Amino acid sequence: MSVDKFSTVQVLYPPKYSVRMLRSSFLGLIATVCAAFNGHVGLQLLAVLVTIFSVNHWRNPLKNSWRRSADILLANSSFAYHVYLATSIRSSYVWLAALFWVLAACCYINAVRWGTSKFKGTEVAYDNASKYHVGLHTLATIGNCIFYSIL
């Protein structure tokens, strides 16, 4: 889909980069299995919903779409809920899950920085931003699996 920069519907990434986020979105299924294995049905449902919304967005990543808005809203709400649950945990290992979440947040910040830098719209920006976004998906999944095992 070719769209000019003045269109109300803009593609966030060229397909050769967006496929990275699409594939890494499926990592959410690992978190779903971890939640199920540890008997957390509600978190299992939340993980599968986040995965579905993420895959739905990254299959055709448009800047001004309801799919992107829904993905961001659900992912941020899920993150906030996980942090809320973590504050009630008395395990000494909760810091490990939190560490992975912080690293995931750092990846998100770097992805946004590359997407809005002076290199915006260049191959190097797409490449680096997409790699950081894959890091976000990977580290968040690891953090969630650790969290589900201590919850």
CSV table of C-alpha atoms in Angstrom, one decimal:
chain,number,residue,atom,x,y,z
A,1,MET,CA,0.0,0.0,0.0
A,2,SER,CA,1.6,3.3,-1.1
A,3,VAL,CA,0.5,6.3,0.9
A,4,ASP,CA,1.9,9.8,0.7
A,5,LYS,CA,2.9,11.6,3.9
A,6,PHE,CA,0.0,13.9,3.8
A,7,SER,CA,-2.6,11.2,3.8
A,8,THR,CA,-4.8,10.6,6.9
A,9,VAL,CA,-3.8,6.9,6.7
A,10,GLN,CA,0.0,6.4,7.0
A,11,VAL,CA,1.8,3.1,7.1
A,12,LEU,CA,4.1,3.1,10.2
A,13,TYR,CA,6.7,0.8,8.7
A,14,PRO,CA,7.5,-0.7,5.4
A,15,PRO,CA,6.5,-4.4,5.3
A,16,LYS,CA,10.2,-5.7,5.5
A,17,TYR,CA,10.4,-4.0,8.9
A,18,SER,CA,6.8,-4.4,10.2
A,19,VAL,CA,7.0,-8.2,9.7
A,20,ARG,CA,9.5,-8.2,12.6
A,21,MET,CA,6.9,-6.8,15.0
A,22,LEU,CA,4.2,-9.1,13.6
A,23,ARG,CA,6.4,-12.1,14.2
A,24,SER,CA,7.5,-11.0,17.7
A,25,SER,CA,3.8,-10.3,18.6
A,26,PHE,CA,3.3,-14.0,18.7
A,27,LEU,CA,5.7,-14.2,21.7
A,28,GLY,CA,2.6,-13.2,23.7
A,29,LEU,CA,1.5,-16.8,23.2
A,30,ILE,CA,4.4,-17.9,25.4
A,31,ALA,CA,3.2,-15.6,28.1
A,32,THR,CA,-0.3,-17.1,27.6
A,33,VAL,CA,1.1,-20.6,28.2
A,34,CYS,CA,3.1,-19.5,31.2
A,35,ALA,CA,-0.1,-18.0,32.8
A,36,ALA,CA,-2.0,-21.1,32.1
A,37,PHE,CA,0.7,-23.4,33.4
A,38,ASN,CA,0.7,-21.4,36.7
A,39,GLY,CA,-3.1,-21.4,37.0
A,40,HIS,CA,-3.7,-17.7,36.3
A,41,VAL,CA,-6.8,-17.9,34.1
A,42,GLY,CA,-7.5,-14.1,34.1
A,43,LEU,CA,-3.9,-13.3,33.2
A,44,GLN,CA,-4.0,-16.0,30.6
A,45,LEU,CA,-7.0,-14.3,29.0
A,46,LEU,CA,-5.3,-10.9,29.2
A,47,ALA,CA,-2.2,-12.3,27.6
A,48,VAL,CA,-4.1,-13.8,24.7
A,49,LEU,CA,-6.0,-10.6,24.2
A,50,VAL,CA,-2.8,-8.5,24.1
A,51,THR,CA,-1.4,-11.0,21.6
A,52,ILE,CA,-4.5,-10.9,19.3
A,53,PHE,CA,-4.6,-7.1,19.4
A,54,SER,CA,-0.9,-6.8,18.7
A,55,VAL,CA,-1.0,-9.2,15.8
A,56,ASN,CA,-4.1,-7.5,14.4
A,57,HIS,CA,-2.3,-4.1,14.5
A,58,TRP,CA,1.1,-5.3,13.1
A,59,ARG,CA,-0.4,-7.3,10.2
A,60,ASN,CA,-1.1,-3.9,8.6
A,61,PRO,CA,0.4,-1.1,10.8
A,62,LEU,CA,-1.4,2.1,10.0
A,63,LYS,CA,-0.6,5.2,12.0
A,64,ASN,CA,-4.2,6.5,12.4
A,65,SER,CA,-6.2,3.3,12.8
A,66,TRP,CA,-8.5,1.9,15.4
A,67,ARG,CA,-6.4,-1.3,15.5
A,68,ARG,CA,-3.3,0.7,16.6
A,69,SER,CA,-5.3,2.7,19.2
A,70,ALA,CA,-6.8,-0.5,20.6
A,71,ASP,CA,-3.4,-2.3,20.7
A,72,ILE,CA,-1.8,0.6,22.5
A,73,LEU,CA,-4.7,1.0,25.0
A,74,LEU,CA,-4.8,-2.7,25.8
A,75,ALA,CA,-1.0,-3.1,26.1
A,76,ASN,CA,-0.6,-0.1,28.4
A,77,SER,CA,-3.6,-1.2,30.5
A,78,SER,CA,-2.2,-4.7,30.8
A,79,PHE,CA,1.2,-3.3,31.8
A,80,ALA,CA,-0.4,-1.0,34.4
A,81,TYR,CA,-2.4,-4.0,35.8
A,82,HIS,CA,0.8,-6.2,36.0
A,83,VAL,CA,2.6,-3.4,37.9
A,84,TYR,CA,-0.4,-3.1,40.2
A,85,LEU,CA,-0.4,-6.8,40.9
A,86,ALA,CA,3.4,-6.7,41.5
A,87,THR,CA,3.0,-4.1,44.3
A,88,SER,CA,1.1,-6.7,46.3
A,89,ILE,CA,3.7,-9.5,45.9
A,90,ARG,CA,5.9,-10.3,48.9
A,91,SER,CA,8.3,-12.5,46.8
A,92,SER,CA,11.9,-11.4,46.7
A,93,TYR,CA,11.9,-12.3,43.0
A,94,VAL,CA,9.4,-9.7,41.9
A,95,TRP,CA,12.3,-7.4,41.2
A,96,LEU,CA,13.5,-9.8,38.5
A,97,ALA,CA,10.2,-9.5,36.6
A,98,ALA,CA,10.3,-5.7,37.1
A,99,LEU,CA,13.8,-5.5,35.7
A,100,PHE,CA,12.6,-7.1,32.5
A,101,TRP,CA,9.6,-4.8,32.3
A,102,VAL,CA,11.9,-1.8,32.8
A,103,LEU,CA,14.2,-3.0,30.1
A,104,ALA,CA,11.2,-3.5,27.8
A,105,ALA,CA,10.0,0.0,28.5
A,106,CYS,CA,13.5,1.3,27.6
A,107,CYS,CA,13.3,-0.6,24.3
A,108,TYR,CA,9.9,1.1,23.7
A,109,ILE,CA,11.4,4.5,24.4
A,110,ASN,CA,14.3,3.9,22.1
A,111,ALA,CA,11.9,2.6,19.4
A,112,VAL,CA,9.9,5.9,19.7
A,113,ARG,CA,13.1,7.9,19.7
A,114,TRP,CA,14.3,6.3,16.4
A,115,GLY,CA,10.8,6.8,14.9
A,116,THR,CA,10.8,10.5,15.7
A,117,SER,CA,14.5,11.3,15.3
A,118,LYS,CA,16.1,13.3,12.5
A,119,PHE,CA,16.5,10.0,10.8
A,120,LYS,CA,12.7,9.5,10.7
A,121,GLY,CA,11.5,7.8,7.5
A,122,THR,CA,15.0,6.4,6.7
A,123,GLU,CA,16.1,2.8,6.4
A,124,VAL,CA,18.3,3.2,9.5
A,125,ALA,CA,15.4,4.5,11.6
A,126,TYR,CA,13.0,1.8,10.5
A,127,ASP,CA,15.7,-0.8,11.1
A,128,ASN,CA,16.6,0.3,14.6
A,129,ALA,CA,13.1,1.2,15.7
A,130,SER,CA,11.8,-2.2,14.7
A,131,LYS,CA,14.7,-4.0,16.4
A,132,TYR,CA,13.9,-2.1,19.6
A,133,HIS,CA,10.2,-2.9,19.3
A,134,VAL,CA,11.1,-6.6,19.0
A,135,GLY,CA,13.2,-6.2,22.1
A,136,LEU,CA,10.1,-4.7,23.8
A,137,HIS,CA,8.0,-7.8,22.9
A,138,THR,CA,10.8,-10.2,23.9
A,139,LEU,CA,11.7,-8.6,27.3
A,140,ALA,CA,8.0,-8.1,28.3
A,141,THR,CA,7.3,-11.7,27.6
A,142,ILE,CA,10.2,-12.9,29.7
A,143,GLY,CA,9.2,-10.5,32.5
A,144,ASN,CA,5.6,-11.7,32.4
A,145,CYS,CA,6.6,-15.4,32.5
A,146,ILE,CA,8.8,-14.8,35.5
A,147,PHE,CA,6.0,-12.8,37.1
A,148,TYR,CA,3.4,-15.5,36.5
A,149,SER,CA,5.7,-18.1,38.1
A,150,ILE,CA,6.0,-16.1,41.4
A,151,LEU,CA,2.5,-14.8,41.6
